Backbone as ProteinMPNN parsed JSONL, in Angstrom:
{"seq_chain_A": "GTGPLHKAVAFGHEGAVGALLGDPRTEVDARCGEPTAPGHHHAISGGETALALAAGHTHRELHVRHVALARALLLAGADPNARDSRG", "coords_chain_A": {"N_chain_A": [[-44.135, -51.049, 122.466], [-42.398, -48.146, 123.179], [-41.569, -45.665, 125.23], [-41.861, -42.462, 125.679], [-39.864, -41.355, 127.649], [-37.703, -43.462, 126.289], [-37.279, -42.786, 123.659], [-36.704, -40.11, 123.426], [-34.068, -40.362, 124.845], [-33.031, -42.058, 123.087], [-32.552, -40.764, 120.913], [-31.334, -38.61, 121.251], [-32.197, -36.065, 123.197], [-31.31, -33.957, 124.873], [-32.826, -32.119, 126.191], [-34.903, -32.603, 125.998], [-35.022, -35.732, 127.362], [-34.202, -33.885, 129.796], [-36.727, -32.981, 130.99], [-38.433, -34.434, 130.551], [-36.84, -36.462, 133.054], [-37.742, -34.631, 134.876], [-40.181, -34.591, 136.038], [-42.423, -36.133, 138.132], [-44.443, -38.483, 136.998], [-42.528, -40.085, 135.63], [-40.946, -43.27, 134.839], [-38.371, -43.764, 135.277], [-36.932, -46.558, 135.373], [-38.595, -47.518, 133.405], [-39.283, -50.034, 131.228], [-38.49, -50.957, 127.281], [-41.356, -51.94, 125.425], [-43.101, -54.205, 123.438], [-42.384, -54.024, 119.713], [-43.588, -51.271, 117.806], [-43.634, -50.662, 115.344], [-43.758, -50.702, 111.855], [-43.156, -53.991, 110.137], [-40.949, -53.645, 108.097], [-38.983, -51.687, 109.379], [-38.034, -53.183, 111.069], [-37.512, -53.303, 113.786], [-36.523, -53.644, 116.752], [-36.877, -55.561, 120.257], [-35.476, -55.666, 123.381], [-36.668, -55.635, 125.921], [-35.607, -53.219, 127.212], [-33.862, -50.423, 129.318], [-34.258, -46.996, 129.732], [-31.877, -46.188, 130.254], [-29.982, -48.526, 129.586], [-30.167, -48.001, 126.645], [-28.93, -45.561, 126.45], [-26.374, -46.384, 127.559], [-25.723, -47.593, 125.622], [-25.27, -46.827, 122.717], [-23.356, -46.099, 120.396], [-22.475, -44.609, 118.218], [-20.46, -42.099, 117.135], [-20.547, -39.513, 116.926], [-22.803, -38.851, 118.675], [-21.635, -39.76, 120.729], [-20.716, -38.437, 123.305], [-23.006, -36.891, 123.739], [-24.926, -39.307, 124.882], [-23.468, -40.345, 126.755], [-23.514, -38.138, 128.488], [-26.422, -38.252, 128.809], [-26.624, -40.881, 130.09], [-25.678, -40.466, 132.832], [-27.288, -38.624, 133.387], [-29.912, -39.554, 134.002], [-28.54, -42.229, 135.868], [-28.268, -40.364, 137.873], [-30.704, -39.926, 138.626], [-32.148, -41.715, 139.515], [-31.863, -44.34, 138.299], [-31.488, -48.061, 137.59], [-28.51, -49.141, 137.791], [-28.112, -52.143, 137.096], [-30.225, -52.568, 136.226], [-31.325, -55.418, 134.676], [-32.23, -56.641, 130.812], [-34.387, -58.718, 128.751], [-32.889, -60.181, 127.74], [-30.766, -60.525, 129.437]], "CA_chain_A": [[-44.319, -50.054, 122.153], [-41.592, -47.737, 123.709], [-42.721, -44.245, 126.341], [-41.065, -40.807, 125.373], [-38.263, -41.112, 127.641], [-36.939, -43.807, 125.784], [-37.51, -42.063, 122.794], [-35.85, -38.811, 123.881], [-32.512, -40.956, 124.881], [-32.476, -43.235, 121.593], [-33.154, -39.679, 119.655], [-30.298, -37.627, 122.145], [-32.263, -34.83, 123.302], [-30.694, -33.857, 126.111], [-33.967, -31.399, 126.766], [-36.368, -33.813, 126.31], [-34.745, -36.276, 128.98], [-34.7, -33.449, 131.339], [-37.919, -32.763, 131.257], [-39.141, -36.3, 131.781], [-36.29, -36.743, 134.468], [-37.743, -33.882, 136.155], [-41.571, -34.827, 135.956], [-42.535, -36.985, 139.076], [-44.682, -39.303, 136.331], [-41.836, -40.834, 134.682], [-40.653, -44.158, 135.45], [-36.501, -43.722, 135.015], [-36.659, -47.759, 135.18], [-39.327, -48.484, 132.835], [-39.079, -51.106, 130.308], [-39.526, -51.247, 126.344], [-42.627, -53.068, 125.315], [-42.66, -55.323, 121.814], [-42.089, -53.188, 118.823], [-45.134, -51.323, 117.122], [-43.487, -49.794, 113.629], [-43.818, -51.561, 110.941], [-42.422, -55.112, 110.077], [-40.001, -53.587, 107.025], [-38.405, -50.974, 109.569], [-37.094, -54.378, 111.707], [-37.201, -53.099, 115.277], [-36.163, -55.011, 118.045], [-36.746, -54.904, 121.855], [-34.802, -56.322, 124.197], [-37.12, -55.291, 127.376], [-34.21, -52.175, 127.86], [-33.959, -49.488, 130.491], [-33.571, -45.933, 129.109], [-30.349, -46.334, 130.766], [-29.142, -49.376, 128.978], [-30.454, -47.017, 125.436], [-27.801, -44.679, 126.112], [-25.298, -46.729, 127.053], [-25.514, -48.907, 123.851], [-25.616, -46.034, 121.785], [-21.774, -45.765, 120.084], [-22.249, -43.512, 117.312], [-19.207, -40.853, 117.079], [-21.143, -38.026, 117.103], [-23.248, -39.102, 120.078], [-21.258, -40.651, 121.774], [-20.745, -37.639, 124.302], [-24.149, -36.857, 124.11], [-25.478, -39.993, 125.857], [-22.682, -39.954, 127.755], [-24.407, -37.317, 129.751], [-27.728, -39.166, 128.981], [-26.541, -42.013, 131.413], [-25.517, -39.716, 133.793], [-28.468, -37.797, 133.842], [-30.482, -41.174, 134.205], [-28.431, -42.502, 136.769], [-28.603, -39.46, 138.543], [-32.189, -39.347, 138.373], [-32.482, -42.756, 139.883], [-31.946, -45.439, 137.062], [-30.992, -48.884, 137.828], [-27.8, -49.492, 136.464], [-27.436, -53.514, 137.0], [-31.317, -53.654, 135.434], [-31.133, -56.364, 133.065], [-33.234, -56.611, 130.062], [-35.008, -60.024, 128.67], [-31.067, -60.809, 127.141], [-29.638, -60.265, 130.886]], "C_chain_A": [[-42.663, -49.172, 122.67], [-41.942, -45.133, 124.157], [-41.141, -43.673, 125.493], [-39.703, -40.84, 126.112], [-37.204, -41.68, 126.85], [-36.879, -43.526, 124.146], [-36.68, -40.391, 122.655], [-34.414, -39.119, 124.186], [-32.363, -41.341, 123.631], [-32.363, -41.882, 120.855], [-31.32, -38.226, 120.391], [-30.494, -36.318, 122.663], [-32.512, -34.694, 124.428], [-32.233, -32.896, 126.939], [-35.064, -31.765, 126.754], [-36.282, -34.529, 127.401], [-35.05, -35.541, 130.021], [-35.72, -33.401, 132.267], [-38.395, -33.722, 131.787], [-38.833, -36.469, 133.171], [-37.378, -36.222, 135.593], [-39.526, -34.297, 136.601], [-41.651, -36.223, 136.548], [-43.045, -38.597, 138.16], [-44.167, -40.356, 135.698], [-41.591, -42.064, 135.524], [-39.112, -44.379, 134.514], [-36.312, -45.616, 134.669], [-37.394, -48.541, 134.123], [-38.518, -49.232, 131.46], [-39.087, -51.085, 128.695], [-40.555, -51.849, 126.131], [-41.862, -53.364, 123.564], [-42.983, -53.67, 120.762], [-43.551, -53.07, 118.582], [-45.014, -50.87, 115.684], [-43.897, -51.181, 113.472], [-43.029, -52.747, 110.842], [-41.113, -54.353, 109.173], [-38.583, -52.279, 108.07], [-37.539, -52.057, 111.135], [-36.57, -54.077, 112.572], [-37.712, -53.651, 116.064], [-36.464, -54.289, 119.075], [-36.378, -56.258, 122.661], [-35.722, -56.525, 125.971], [-35.827, -54.181, 127.835], [-34.749, -51.275, 128.85], [-33.943, -48.253, 129.187], [-32.02, -45.782, 129.124], [-29.527, -47.223, 129.612], [-29.692, -49.241, 126.898], [-29.558, -46.896, 125.181], [-26.446, -45.139, 126.303], [-24.668, -47.478, 126.174], [-25.303, -47.74, 122.756], [-23.592, -45.779, 121.441], [-21.414, -45.349, 118.948], [-21.341, -42.483, 117.432], [-19.385, -40.151, 117.812], [-21.958, -37.892, 117.795], [-22.684, -39.11, 121.042], [-21.688, -39.977, 122.947], [-21.844, -36.952, 125.048], [-25.235, -38.267, 124.925], [-24.902, -40.603, 126.937], [-23.78, -39.338, 129.037], [-26.186, -37.695, 130.233], [-27.449, -40.238, 130.686], [-26.657, -41.239, 132.171], [-26.606, -38.782, 134.602], [-28.919, -38.956, 134.716], [-29.922, -41.638, 135.478], [-28.164, -41.558, 138.653], [-29.89, -39.147, 139.695], [-32.438, -41.145, 139.225], [-31.826, -44.359, 139.07], [-30.955, -46.178, 137.77], [-29.806, -49.767, 136.949], [-27.328, -50.96, 136.393], [-28.928, -54.065, 136.901], [-30.873, -54.725, 134.297], [-32.47, -56.39, 132.113], [-33.186, -57.99, 129.654], [-33.774, -60.584, 127.697], [-30.161, -61.307, 128.456], [-28.571, -59.467, 131.187]], "O_chain_A": [[-41.687, -49.868, 122.389], [-42.27, -44.073, 123.624], [-40.086, -44.116, 125.038], [-38.642, -40.511, 125.58], [-36.15, -41.101, 126.584], [-36.25, -44.364, 123.5], [-36.219, -39.862, 121.644], [-33.55, -38.302, 123.867], [-31.401, -40.859, 123.032], [-31.862, -42.159, 119.765], [-30.657, -37.349, 119.838], [-29.596, -35.479, 122.729], [-33.504, -35.067, 125.054], [-32.548, -33.083, 128.114], [-36.057, -31.367, 127.362], [-37.036, -34.35, 128.358], [-35.763, -35.895, 130.96], [-35.823, -33.586, 133.48], [-38.719, -33.976, 132.947], [-39.59, -36.582, 134.135], [-37.795, -36.778, 136.609], [-39.813, -34.145, 137.789], [-41.237, -37.241, 135.992], [-42.437, -39.647, 138.366], [-44.796, -41.32, 135.262], [-41.907, -42.071, 136.714], [-38.9, -44.964, 133.452], [-35.571, -45.94, 133.741], [-37.162, -49.715, 133.835], [-37.444, -48.951, 130.929], [-40.287, -51.302, 128.521], [-40.712, -52.623, 127.075], [-40.874, -53.028, 122.911], [-43.583, -52.637, 121.062], [-44.452, -53.877, 118.809], [-45.975, -50.71, 114.932], [-44.186, -52.161, 114.159], [-42.012, -52.656, 111.53], [-40.052, -54.575, 109.756], [-37.484, -52.053, 107.564], [-36.71, -51.636, 111.942], [-35.36, -54.277, 112.681], [-38.852, -54.081, 116.24], [-36.46, -53.063, 119.187], [-36.808, -57.41, 122.599], [-35.439, -57.311, 126.875], [-35.16, -54.449, 128.834], [-35.927, -51.32, 129.205], [-33.694, -48.495, 128.006], [-31.231, -45.384, 128.268], [-28.641, -46.757, 128.895], [-29.582, -50.161, 126.087], [-28.952, -47.454, 124.266], [-25.486, -44.708, 125.665], [-23.512, -47.87, 126.01], [-25.138, -48.263, 121.653], [-22.795, -45.343, 122.271], [-20.283, -45.552, 118.507], [-21.85, -41.727, 118.259], [-18.891, -39.918, 118.915], [-22.268, -36.704, 117.89], [-23.012, -38.612, 122.119], [-22.616, -40.392, 123.642], [-21.894, -36.562, 126.214], [-26.28, -37.943, 125.489], [-25.472, -41.218, 127.838], [-24.444, -39.805, 129.962], [-26.857, -37.552, 131.255], [-27.927, -40.221, 131.82], [-27.829, -41.025, 132.48], [-26.744, -38.403, 135.765], [-28.472, -39.266, 135.821], [-30.726, -41.525, 136.404], [-28.0, -41.892, 139.826], [-30.046, -38.593, 140.784], [-33.661, -41.288, 139.23], [-31.394, -45.306, 139.728], [-29.979, -45.714, 138.361], [-29.902, -50.574, 136.024], [-26.3, -51.194, 135.758], [-29.25, -55.219, 137.188], [-30.174, -54.616, 133.289], [-33.594, -56.194, 132.576], [-32.201, -58.643, 130.0], [-34.01, -61.515, 126.927], [-29.24, -62.122, 128.516], [-28.028, -59.551, 132.289]]}, "name": "protein", "num_of_chains": 1, "seq": "GTGPLHKAVAFGHEGAVGALLGDPRTEVDARCGEPTAPGHHHAISGGETALALAAGHTHRELHVRHVALARALLLAGADPNARDSRG"}
């Protein structure tokens, strides 16, 4: 499954991401685990970090928001060179 930071990033919730990044328990480079969604959702996971999720969003309506989230993750120490299961 995904952690709170992954979900907040995926849905573009800047306030939630900020709050989570301010919590010392948040692992900024944690990876997504195996999907827990029902099969008909066709959820996939490649072990992405929250930064990879932010950088991978290309929907034009949310692009600016995800760029800001990526910046916040980097400032919080996210590893820009982290690899997922696909490399």
